[in-house]
PDB file of C-alpha atoms and ligand atoms in Angstrom:
ATOM      1  CA  MET A   1     113.410-130.782 -48.541  1.00  0.00           C
ATOM      2  CA  VAL A   2     110.349-128.717 -47.271  1.00  0.00           C
ATOM      3  CA  SER A   3     110.487-125.622 -45.092  1.00  0.00           C
ATOM      4  CA  PHE A   4     109.454-125.091 -41.731  1.00  0.00           C
ATOM      5  CA  ASP A   5     109.011-122.954 -38.649  1.00  0.00           C
ATOM      6  CA  ILE A   6     108.477-124.723 -34.997  1.00  0.00           C
ATOM      7  CA  ILE A   7     106.801-121.759 -32.681  1.00  0.00           C
ATOM      8  CA  GLY A   8     106.619-123.290 -29.661  1.00  0.00           C
ATOM      9  CA  ASN A   9     105.297-127.154 -29.626  1.00  0.00           C
ATOM     10  CA  ILE A  10     104.185-126.388 -32.525  1.00  0.00           C
ATOM     11  CA  ALA A  11     105.049-126.975 -36.428  1.00  0.00           C
ATOM     12  CA  ILE A  12     104.271-124.667 -39.460  1.00  0.00           C
ATOM     13  CA  PHE A  13     105.069-126.014 -43.229  1.00  0.00           C
ATOM     14  CA  GLU A  14     105.341-124.454 -46.457  1.00  0.00           C
ATOM     15  CA  SER A  15     104.541-126.698 -49.694  1.00  0.00           C
ATOM     16  CA  LYS A  16     104.321-125.362 -52.873  1.00  0.00           C
ATOM     17  CA  GLU A  17     104.227-128.623 -54.490  1.00  0.00           C
ATOM     18  CA  LYS A  18     100.880-131.022 -53.791  1.00  0.00           C
ATOM     19  CA  GLU A  19     103.302-133.034 -51.351  1.00  0.00           C
ATOM     20  CA  ASN A  20     102.545-136.240 -48.932  1.00  0.00           C
ATOM     21  CA  GLU A  21     101.807-134.374 -46.222  1.00  0.00           C
ATOM     22  CA  LYS A  22     101.766-137.546 -44.013  1.00  0.00           C
ATOM     23  CA  ARG A  23     105.212-138.366 -44.912  1.00  0.00           C
ATOM     24  CA  ILE A  24     105.820-133.929 -44.130  1.00  0.00           C
ATOM     25  CA  THR A  25     105.041-134.750 -40.700  1.00  0.00           C
ATOM     26  CA  GLU A  26     106.680-137.663 -39.912  1.00  0.00           C
ATOM     27  CA  GLU A  27     109.538-136.302 -40.574  1.00  0.00           C
ATOM     28  CA  ILE A  28     109.300-132.992 -38.638  1.00  0.00           C
ATOM     29  CA  MET A  29     107.641-135.476 -36.135  1.00  0.00           C
ATOM     30  CA  LYS A  30     111.399-137.850 -35.611  1.00  0.00           C
ATOM     31  CA  LYS A  31     113.227-134.705 -36.282  1.00  0.00           C
ATOM     32  CA  HIS A  32     111.116-132.362 -32.915  1.00  0.00           C
ATOM     33  CA  LYS A  33     109.981-134.905 -30.755  1.00  0.00           C
ATOM     34  CA  ASN A  34     108.135-132.412 -28.745  1.00  0.00           C
ATOM     35  CA  ILE A  35     105.382-131.457 -32.001  1.00  0.00           C
ATOM     36  CA  ILE A  36     101.285-131.246 -30.820  1.00  0.00           C
ATOM     37  CA  ALA A  37     100.107-129.960 -33.863  1.00  0.00           C
ATOM     38  CA  ILE A  38     101.701-129.687 -37.120  1.00  0.00           C
ATOM     39  CA  TYR A  39     100.428-127.251 -39.265  1.00  0.00           C
ATOM     40  CA  LYS A  40     100.422-125.679 -42.942  1.00  0.00           C
ATOM     41  CA  LYS A  41     100.610-122.231 -44.344  1.00  0.00           C
ATOM     42  CA  VAL A  42      97.725-122.030 -46.804  1.00  0.00           C
ATOM     43  CA  SER A  43      98.134-118.631 -47.728  1.00  0.00           C
ATOM     44  CA  GLY A  44     100.425-115.668 -47.778  1.00  0.00           C
ATOM     45  CA  ARG A  45     100.603-113.454 -44.626  1.00  0.00           C
ATOM     46  CA  GLU A  46      97.110-111.097 -44.833  1.00  0.00           C
ATOM     47  CA  GLY A  47      95.693-107.611 -43.415  1.00  0.00           C
ATOM     48  CA  GLU A  48      97.629-105.274 -41.552  1.00  0.00           C
ATOM     49  CA  PHE A  49      98.297-107.657 -38.529  1.00  0.00           C
ATOM     50  CA  ARG A  50      99.827-109.945 -41.231  1.00  0.00           C
ATOM     51  CA  LEU A  51      98.022-113.208 -40.766  1.00  0.00           C
ATOM     52  CA  ARG A  52      97.720-116.155 -42.470  1.00  0.00           C
ATOM     53  CA  LYS A  53      95.632-118.466 -42.253  1.00  0.00           C
ATOM     54  CA  LEU A  54      95.964-122.535 -41.432  1.00  0.00           C
ATOM     55  CA  LYS A  55      95.185-126.144 -41.841  1.00  0.00           C
ATOM     56  CA  LEU A  56      95.794-128.465 -39.376  1.00  0.00           C
ATOM     57  CA  ILE A  57      97.599-131.325 -40.775  1.00  0.00           C
ATOM     58  CA  ALA A  58      98.424-133.418 -37.405  1.00  0.00           C
ATOM     59  CA  GLY A  59      98.396-133.116 -33.855  1.00  0.00           C
ATOM     60  CA  LYS A  60      95.621-131.469 -31.651  1.00  0.00           C
ATOM     61  CA  ASN A  61      94.090-128.866 -32.689  1.00  0.00           C
ATOM     62  CA  ILE A  62      96.009-126.535 -30.213  1.00  0.00           C
ATOM     63  CA  SER A  63      97.713-122.613 -31.679  1.00  0.00           C
ATOM     64  CA  VAL A  64      98.721-120.863 -28.529  1.00  0.00           C
ATOM     65  CA  THR A  65     102.461-121.786 -27.602  1.00  0.00           C
ATOM     66  CA  THR A  66     105.615-120.409 -25.747  1.00  0.00           C
ATOM     67  CA  HIS A  67     108.439-119.593 -27.427  1.00  0.00           C
ATOM     68  CA  LYS A  68     111.674-119.755 -26.136  1.00  0.00           C
ATOM     69  CA  GLU A  69     114.460-117.191 -27.919  1.00  0.00           C
ATOM     70  CA  TYR A  70     117.653-115.983 -26.703  1.00  0.00           C
ATOM     71  CA  GLY A  71     116.761-117.228 -23.475  1.00  0.00           C
ATOM     72  CA  CYS A  72     113.411-115.505 -23.025  1.00  0.00           C
ATOM     73  CA  LEU A  73     109.595-116.146 -23.180  1.00  0.00           C
ATOM     74  CA  PHE A  74     106.569-115.412 -25.789  1.00  0.00           C
ATOM     75  CA  LYS A  75     103.272-116.680 -25.209  1.00  0.00           C
ATOM     76  CA  LEU A  76     101.236-116.465 -28.336  1.00  0.00           C
ATOM     77  CA  ASN A  77      98.143-118.139 -31.004  1.00  0.00           C
ATOM     78  CA  VAL A  78     100.293-119.353 -33.938  1.00  0.00           C
ATOM     79  CA  ARG A  79      96.255-118.239 -35.505  1.00  0.00           C
ATOM     80  CA  LYS A  80      95.659-115.285 -34.307  1.00  0.00           C
ATOM     81  CA  VAL A  81      99.439-113.093 -34.162  1.00  0.00           C
ATOM     82  CA  TYR A  82     102.022-112.761 -35.598  1.00  0.00           C
ATOM     83  CA  PHE A  83     105.960-114.195 -35.140  1.00  0.00           C
ATOM     84  CA  SER A  84     108.012-115.108 -36.851  1.00  0.00           C
ATOM     85  CA  PRO A  85     111.167-117.340 -35.206  1.00  0.00           C
ATOM     86  CA  ARG A  86     112.830-116.290 -38.619  1.00  0.00           C
ATOM     87  CA  GLU A  87     113.758-112.886 -36.512  1.00  0.00           C
ATOM     88  CA  ALA A  88     115.454-114.064 -33.643  1.00  0.00           C
ATOM     89  CA  THR A  89     118.936-112.755 -34.949  1.00  0.00           C
ATOM     90  CA  GLU A  90     117.861-109.979 -35.785  1.00  0.00           C
ATOM     91  CA  ARG A  91     116.630-109.036 -32.983  1.00  0.00           C
ATOM     92  CA  VAL A  92     119.486-109.727 -31.272  1.00  0.00           C
ATOM     93  CA  ARG A  93     121.635-107.811 -33.520  1.00  0.00           C
ATOM     94  CA  VAL A  94     119.022-104.385 -33.520  1.00  0.00           C
ATOM     95  CA  ALA A  95     119.642-104.888 -29.631  1.00  0.00           C
ATOM     96  CA  GLU A  96     123.746-105.125 -29.254  1.00  0.00           C
ATOM     97  CA  LYS A  97     124.019-101.590 -32.418  1.00  0.00           C
ATOM     98  CA  ILE A  98     121.241 -99.635 -29.348  1.00  0.00           C
ATOM     99  CA  ASN A  99     124.125-100.267 -27.602  1.00  0.00           C
ATOM    100  CA  GLU A 100     126.593 -99.180 -30.451  1.00  0.00           C
ATOM    101  CA  TYR A 101     125.085 -96.497 -31.281  1.00  0.00           C
ATOM    102  CA  LYS A 102     124.396 -95.807 -27.227  1.00  0.00           C
ATOM    103  CA  LYS A 103     128.193 -94.958 -26.541  1.00  0.00           C
ATOM    104  CA  PHE A 104     127.557 -91.888 -29.587  1.00  0.00           C
ATOM    105  CA  GLN A 105     125.125 -90.364 -27.922  1.00  0.00           C
ATOM    106  CA  ASN A 106     126.593 -89.846 -24.402  1.00  0.00           C
ATOM    107  CA  ASN A 107     124.318 -92.042 -22.446  1.00  0.00           C
ATOM    108  CA  VAL A 108     121.335 -89.743 -23.297  1.00  0.00           C
ATOM    109  CA  GLY A 109     120.363 -92.789 -25.514  1.00  0.00           C
ATOM    110  CA  GLU A 110     117.575 -93.793 -22.701  1.00  0.00           C
ATOM    111  CA  ARG A 111     114.295 -94.647 -24.499  1.00  0.00           C
ATOM    112  CA  ALA A 112     113.247 -96.787 -27.556  1.00  0.00           C
ATOM    113  CA  ILE A 113     110.053 -96.636 -29.203  1.00  0.00           C
ATOM    114  CA  ILE A 114     109.254 -99.565 -30.985  1.00  0.00           C
ATOM    115  CA  PHE A 115     106.871 -99.443 -34.220  1.00  0.00           C
ATOM    116  CA  PHE A 116     104.440-102.364 -34.958  1.00  0.00           C
ATOM    117  CA  ALA A 117     105.157-104.224 -31.197  1.00  0.00           C
ATOM    118  CA  GLY A 118     103.189-107.548 -31.724  1.00  0.00           C
ATOM    119  CA  VAL A 119     103.715-109.845 -28.866  1.00  0.00           C
ATOM    120  CA  GLY A 120     106.766-107.883 -27.773  1.00  0.00           C
ATOM    121  CA  PRO A 121     110.198-110.380 -28.767  1.00  0.00           C
ATOM    122  CA  TYR A 122     111.841-107.161 -29.643  1.00  0.00           C
ATOM    123  CA  PRO A 123     110.551-104.450 -26.617  1.00  0.00           C
ATOM    124  CA  ILE A 124     111.665-107.093 -24.231  1.00  0.00           C
ATOM    125  CA  ILE A 125     114.805-108.661 -25.934  1.00  0.00           C
ATOM    126  CA  ILE A 126     115.965-104.912 -26.202  1.00  0.00           C
ATOM    127  CA  SER A 127     114.917-104.508 -22.256  1.00  0.00           C
ATOM    128  CA  LYS A 128     117.149-107.899 -21.347  1.00  0.00           C
ATOM    129  CA  ARG A 129     119.625-106.269 -23.481  1.00  0.00           C
ATOM    130  CA  CYS A 130     120.366-102.647 -23.031  1.00  0.00           C
ATOM    131  CA  ASP A 131     120.356-100.326 -20.714  1.00  0.00           C
ATOM    132  CA  LEU A 132     116.917 -97.781 -21.475  1.00  0.00           C
ATOM    133  CA  ARG A 133     115.178 -96.331 -18.652  1.00  0.00           C
ATOM    134  CA  GLU A 134     111.363 -96.751 -20.884  1.00  0.00           C
ATOM    135  CA  ILE A 135     110.929 -98.640 -24.371  1.00  0.00           C
ATOM    136  CA  ILE A 136     107.604 -98.254 -24.678  1.00  0.00           C
ATOM    137  CA  GLY A 137     105.678-100.931 -28.262  1.00  0.00           C
ATOM    138  CA  ILE A 138     102.818-100.169 -30.330  1.00  0.00           C
ATOM    139  CA  GLU A 139     100.423-102.551 -31.300  1.00  0.00           C
ATOM    140  CA  LYS A 140      97.425-102.343 -33.524  1.00  0.00           C
ATOM    141  CA  ASN A 141      95.542-105.883 -33.458  1.00  0.00           C
ATOM    142  CA  PRO A 142      94.200-106.531 -28.867  1.00  0.00           C
ATOM    143  CA  ILE A 143      95.151-109.918 -29.227  1.00  0.00           C
ATOM    144  CA  ALA A 144      98.917-108.982 -29.728  1.00  0.00           C
ATOM    145  CA  ILE A 145      98.418-106.540 -27.069  1.00  0.00           C
ATOM    146  CA  LYS A 146      96.633-108.497 -24.921  1.00  0.00           C
ATOM    147  CA  TYR A 147     100.244-111.563 -24.955  1.00  0.00           C
ATOM    148  CA  PHE A 148     102.792-108.565 -25.162  1.00  0.00           C
ATOM    149  CA  ARG A 149     101.336-108.006 -21.612  1.00  0.00           C
ATOM    150  CA  GLU A 150     101.447-111.518 -20.398  1.00  0.00           C
ATOM    151  CA  ASN A 151     105.412-111.473 -22.000  1.00  0.00           C
ATOM    152  CA  ILE A 152     106.425-109.155 -20.665  1.00  0.00           C
ATOM    153  CA  MET A 153     105.590-110.861 -16.859  1.00  0.00           C
ATOM    154  CA  LEU A 154     106.332-113.484 -18.040  1.00  0.00           C
ATOM    155  CA  ASN A 155     109.496-112.067 -18.504  1.00  0.00           C
ATOM    156  CA  LYS A 156     109.985-109.790 -15.667  1.00  0.00           C
ATOM    157  CA  VAL A 157     110.705-106.361 -17.521  1.00  0.00           C
ATOM    158  CA  LYS A 158     110.678-103.694 -15.767  1.00  0.00           C
ATOM    159  CA  ASN A 159     110.340-101.304 -17.909  1.00  0.00           C
ATOM    160  CA  VAL A 160     109.072-101.953 -20.987  1.00  0.00           C
ATOM    161  CA  MET A 161     104.905-100.345 -21.901  1.00  0.00           C
ATOM    162  CA  PRO A 162     103.310-101.416 -24.066  1.00  0.00           C
ATOM    163  CA  ILE A 163     100.278 -98.868 -25.923  1.00  0.00           C
ATOM    164  CA  LEU A 164      97.005-100.550 -28.010  1.00  0.00           C
ATOM    165  CA  GLY A 165      96.751 -98.422 -31.219  1.00  0.00           C
ATOM    166  CA  ASP A 166      97.341 -97.033 -34.299  1.00  0.00           C
ATOM    167  CA  VAL A 167     100.588 -96.463 -34.961  1.00  0.00           C
ATOM    168  CA  LYS A 168      98.960 -93.526 -37.241  1.00  0.00           C
ATOM    169  CA  GLU A 169      97.269 -92.027 -33.915  1.00  0.00           C
ATOM    170  CA  LYS A 170      99.321 -93.130 -30.729  1.00  0.00           C
ATOM    171  CA  SER A 171     103.051 -91.752 -31.917  1.00  0.00           C
ATOM    172  CA  LYS A 172     101.871 -88.445 -31.532  1.00  0.00           C
ATOM    173  CA  GLU A 173     102.118 -88.353 -27.916  1.00  0.00           C
ATOM    174  CA  TYR A 174     105.964 -89.458 -28.568  1.00  0.00           C
ATOM    175  CA  LYS A 175     107.519 -85.477 -30.325  1.00  0.00           C
ATOM    176  CA  ASN A 176     110.731 -85.927 -29.374  1.00  0.00           C
ATOM    177  CA  PHE A 177     110.738 -88.441 -26.723  1.00  0.00           C
ATOM    178  CA  ALA A 178     112.535 -91.395 -28.526  1.00  0.00           C
ATOM    179  CA  ASP A 179     116.621 -91.277 -28.760  1.00  0.00           C
ATOM    180  CA  PHE A 180     115.775 -94.936 -30.149  1.00  0.00           C
ATOM    181  CA  ILE A 181     112.750 -95.963 -32.779  1.00  0.00           C
ATOM    182  CA  VAL A 182     112.450 -99.546 -34.704  1.00  0.00           C
ATOM    183  CA  MET A 183     110.246-100.091 -37.544  1.00  0.00           C
ATOM    184  CA  PRO A 184     109.688-103.909 -37.674  1.00  0.00           C
ATOM    185  CA  LEU A 185     106.832-103.693 -40.566  1.00  0.00           C
ATOM    186  CA  PRO A 186     109.013-103.479 -44.295  1.00  0.00           C
ATOM    187  CA  GLU A 187     106.255-103.887 -46.717  1.00  0.00           C
ATOM    188  CA  SER A 188     104.423-100.548 -45.283  1.00  0.00           C
ATOM    189  CA  GLY A 189     106.262 -99.044 -42.617  1.00  0.00           C
ATOM    190  CA  TRP A 190     107.370 -96.076 -45.053  1.00  0.00           C
ATOM    191  CA  LYS A 191     103.593 -94.696 -44.298  1.00  0.00           C
ATOM    192  CA  TYR A 192     105.396 -94.117 -40.628  1.00  0.00           C
ATOM    193  CA  LEU A 193     108.682 -92.481 -41.272  1.00  0.00           C
ATOM    194  CA  LYS A 194     107.759 -89.231 -41.095  1.00  0.00           C
ATOM    195  CA  ASP A 195     105.778 -89.838 -37.665  1.00  0.00           C
ATOM    196  CA  ALA A 196     109.005 -91.873 -37.062  1.00  0.00           C
ATOM    197  CA  MET A 197     110.721 -89.122 -37.135  1.00  0.00           C
ATOM    198  CA  ALA A 198     109.320 -86.096 -35.691  1.00  0.00           C
ATOM    199  CA  CYS A 199     109.112 -89.174 -31.989  1.00  0.00           C
ATOM    200  CA  LEU A 200     112.927 -88.635 -32.544  1.00  0.00           C
ATOM    201  CA  ARG A 201     115.221 -86.379 -30.546  1.00  0.00           C
ATOM    202  CA  ASN A 202     117.571 -84.624 -32.480  1.00  0.00           C
ATOM    203  CA  GLY A 203     120.737 -86.605 -32.442  1.00  0.00           C
ATOM    204  CA  GLY A 204     117.786 -90.258 -32.799  1.00  0.00           C
ATOM    205  CA  VAL A 205     118.730 -93.360 -34.652  1.00  0.00           C
ATOM    206  CA  CYS A 206     115.601 -94.705 -36.259  1.00  0.00           C
ATOM    207  CA  PHE A 207     116.020 -98.771 -37.194  1.00  0.00           C
ATOM    208  CA  PHE A 208     113.812 -98.589 -40.562  1.00  0.00           C
ATOM    209  CA  TYR A 209     112.567-101.941 -42.430  1.00  0.00           C
ATOM    210  CA  ALA A 210     111.156-102.200 -45.993  1.00  0.00           C
ATOM    211  CA  ILE A 211     111.786-104.372 -48.889  1.00  0.00           C
ATOM    212  CA  GLY A 212     114.431-104.451 -51.355  1.00  0.00           C
ATOM    213  CA  GLU A 213     114.806-104.804 -55.068  1.00  0.00           C
ATOM    214  CA  GLU A 214     118.447-107.479 -55.830  1.00  0.00           C
ATOM    215  CA  LYS A 215     120.216-104.959 -58.622  1.00  0.00           C
ATOM    216  CA  ASN A 216     118.365-102.317 -56.088  1.00  0.00           C
ATOM    217  CA  LEU A 217     118.426-102.361 -52.469  1.00  0.00           C
ATOM    218  CA  TYR A 218     119.163 -99.905 -50.779  1.00  0.00           C
ATOM    219  CA  GLU A 219     118.303 -96.526 -52.944  1.00  0.00           C
ATOM    220  CA  LYS A 220     115.059 -95.537 -53.022  1.00  0.00           C
ATOM    221  CA  TRP A 221     114.305 -96.398 -48.913  1.00  0.00           C
ATOM    222  CA  GLU A 222     117.471 -94.273 -48.955  1.00  0.00           C
ATOM    223  CA  ASP A 223     116.467 -91.638 -51.294  1.00  0.00           C
ATOM    224  CA  LYS A 224     111.887 -91.364 -49.742  1.00  0.00           C
ATOM    225  CA  ILE A 225     114.281 -91.485 -45.912  1.00  0.00           C
ATOM    226  CA  PHE A 226     115.941 -87.882 -47.243  1.00  0.00           C
ATOM    227  CA  SER A 227     113.384 -86.791 -48.761  1.00  0.00           C
ATOM    228  CA  THR A 228     110.852 -87.556 -45.532  1.00  0.00           C
ATOM    229  CA  CYS A 229     113.321 -85.318 -43.609  1.00  0.00           C
ATOM    230  CA  LYS A 230     114.016 -82.317 -45.725  1.00  0.00           C
ATOM    231  CA  ARG A 231     110.006 -82.808 -45.355  1.00  0.00           C
ATOM    232  CA  ILE A 232     110.034 -82.303 -41.683  1.00  0.00           C
ATOM    233  CA  GLY A 233     112.883 -79.410 -42.116  1.00  0.00           C
ATOM    234  CA  LYS A 234     115.820 -81.700 -40.229  1.00  0.00           C
ATOM    235  CA  ASN A 235     118.854 -83.315 -40.991  1.00  0.00           C
ATOM    236  CA  VAL A 236     120.007 -87.134 -41.761  1.00  0.00           C
ATOM    237  CA  LYS A 237     122.971 -89.045 -41.785  1.00  0.00           C
ATOM    238  CA  ILE A 238     122.726 -93.160 -42.306  1.00  0.00           C
ATOM    239  CA  LEU A 239     124.053 -95.142 -39.744  1.00  0.00           C
ATOM    240  CA  ASP A 240     124.744 -98.552 -41.480  1.00  0.00           C
ATOM    241  CA  LYS A 241     122.318-100.485 -43.694  1.00  0.00           C
ATOM    242  CA  ARG A 242     122.059-104.214 -44.529  1.00  0.00           C
ATOM    243  CA  LYS A 243     119.983-107.076 -45.664  1.00  0.00           C
ATOM    244  CA  VAL A 244     117.954-109.179 -43.528  1.00  0.00           C
ATOM    245  CA  LEU A 245     116.273-112.230 -44.616  1.00  0.00           C
ATOM    246  CA  PRO A 246     115.668-113.037 -48.179  1.00  0.00           C
ATOM    247  CA  PHE A 247     111.788-112.049 -48.539  1.00  0.00           C
ATOM    248  CA  GLY A 248     110.461-112.631 -52.587  1.00  0.00           C
ATOM    249  CA  VAL A 249     111.573-113.623 -55.353  1.00  0.00           C
ATOM    250  CA  ARG A 250     115.074-111.357 -56.008  1.00  0.00           C
ATOM    251  CA  THR A 251     113.803-109.162 -53.223  1.00  0.00           C
ATOM    252  CA  TRP A 252     115.183-109.096 -50.172  1.00  0.00           C
ATOM    253  CA  LYS A 253     113.822-107.694 -46.076  1.00  0.00           C
ATOM    254  CA  ILE A 254     116.718-105.013 -45.104  1.00  0.00           C
ATOM    255  CA  ARG A 255     117.412-102.569 -42.586  1.00  0.00           C
ATOM    256  CA  ILE A 256     118.702 -98.568 -43.016  1.00  0.00           C
ATOM    257  CA  ASP A 257     119.344 -97.430 -39.608  1.00  0.00           C
ATOM    258  CA  PHE A 258     119.081 -93.812 -39.805  1.00  0.00           C
ATOM    259  CA  GLN A 259     120.508 -91.055 -37.358  1.00  0.00           C
ATOM    260  CA  ILE A 260     118.400 -87.326 -37.217  1.00  0.00           C
ATOM    261  CA  GLU A 261     119.374 -84.048 -36.595  1.00  0.00           C
ATOM    262  CA  ASP A 262     118.177 -80.075 -36.828  1.00  0.00           C
TER     263      ASP A 262
HETATM  264  C1  SAM B 301     105.260-107.546 -39.259  1.00  0.00           C
HETATM  265  S1  SAM B 301     104.999-108.371 -37.481  1.00  0.00           S
HETATM  266  C2  SAM B 301     105.906-107.285 -36.590  1.00  0.00           C
HETATM  267  C3  SAM B 301     105.220-108.548 -34.811  1.00  0.00           C
HETATM  268  C4  SAM B 301     106.872-108.149 -34.067  1.00  0.00           C
HETATM  269  N1  SAM B 301     107.424-106.561 -33.873  1.00  0.00           N
HETATM  270  C5  SAM B 301     107.433-109.277 -34.495  1.00  0.00           C
HETATM  271  O1  SAM B 301     108.632-108.849 -34.928  1.00  0.00           O
HETATM  272  O2  SAM B 301     106.917-109.952 -34.194  1.00  0.00           O
HETATM  273  C6  SAM B 301     104.007-106.062 -37.499  1.00  0.00           C
HETATM  274  C7  SAM B 301     103.106-105.856 -36.640  1.00  0.00           C
HETATM  275  O3  SAM B 301     102.930-104.536 -36.935  1.00  0.00           O
HETATM  276  C8  SAM B 301     101.002-104.684 -36.650  1.00  0.00           C
HETATM  277  N2  SAM B 301     100.685-104.013 -37.620  1.00  0.00           N
HETATM  278  C9  SAM B 301     100.487-103.349 -38.673  1.00  0.00           C
HETATM  279  N3  SAM B 301      99.710-101.808 -38.769  1.00  0.00           N
HETATM  280  C10 SAM B 301      99.703-101.644 -37.737  1.00  0.00           C
HETATM  281  C11 SAM B 301      99.740-100.100 -37.299  1.00  0.00           C
HETATM  282  N4  SAM B 301      99.410 -98.846 -38.010  1.00  0.00           N
HETATM  283  N5  SAM B 301     100.260 -99.377 -35.853  1.00  0.00           N
HETATM  284  C12 SAM B 301     100.580-100.390 -34.922  1.00  0.00           C
HETATM  285  N6  SAM B 301      99.763-101.231 -35.524  1.00  0.00           N
HETATM  286  C13 SAM B 301     100.649-102.537 -36.339  1.00  0.00           C
HETATM  287  C14 SAM B 301     100.312-105.594 -36.918  1.00  0.00           C
HETATM  288  O4  SAM B 301      99.515-107.111 -36.126  1.00  0.00           O
HETATM  289  C15 SAM B 301     101.345-106.823 -36.053  1.00  0.00           C
HETATM  290  O5  SAM B 301     101.416-107.678 -35.281  1.00  0.00           O
END
């Protein structure tokens, strides 16, 4: 069976072999009656906005849809922004972790920054599930920020603020600000570790994503976290680490939660 994602009323499938597109289309239509457009992935994720090329195989030439995830609504254009429904469970897990870590922060856990926020799924899910005062989401793709703003309205969240810009630049305005930072850019998020550490308050927790090789999933990234922290003269404690999703051949998307202290 071919693998496919459903985003709102759009289906996107992946097929390496020259399979019968008509058969795949019928299979998807049979299982999901509300689908109005079926696209095939024709490239990997590319560029800093992490977009992929899609080819319309069946249905209407429509690429804007509204996706429902854990009671939240996310409007987006599948051609112009990053969004993966496969990460839904992970977003909820992070919200639950924030609630867990908040307990040992003696209720000072009030502010979160989501680097690489996309159309806002992390900030909005966290806003709905955690009692935080303020959640900032930084995103560089102007089209993603447009949908992020719409999604704030759609979900009626009051404590989420979208910021358009590069994390390298915009994070400078939030030194010693955050109790929590989420870094959902596994391929190159490590380049922003120092920026995340600078934004964290004493005792703050970072959810860091990376790509780990199966034979040694975490060690390389733990070393990176320790050495970066040492360079800025702070201490770090690893709180948790886990496999999130398979990424490629013998590689995994992983998450390491760490806490920094003076
Ligand atoms: C892997 S996607 C994650 C999006 C979102 N958090 C989600 O879960 O759907 C990474 C996002 O980071 C954005 N991005 C990449 N580099 C960035 C940078 N330097 N500053 C701000 N945003 C960036 C991309 O445009 C993309 O939307």
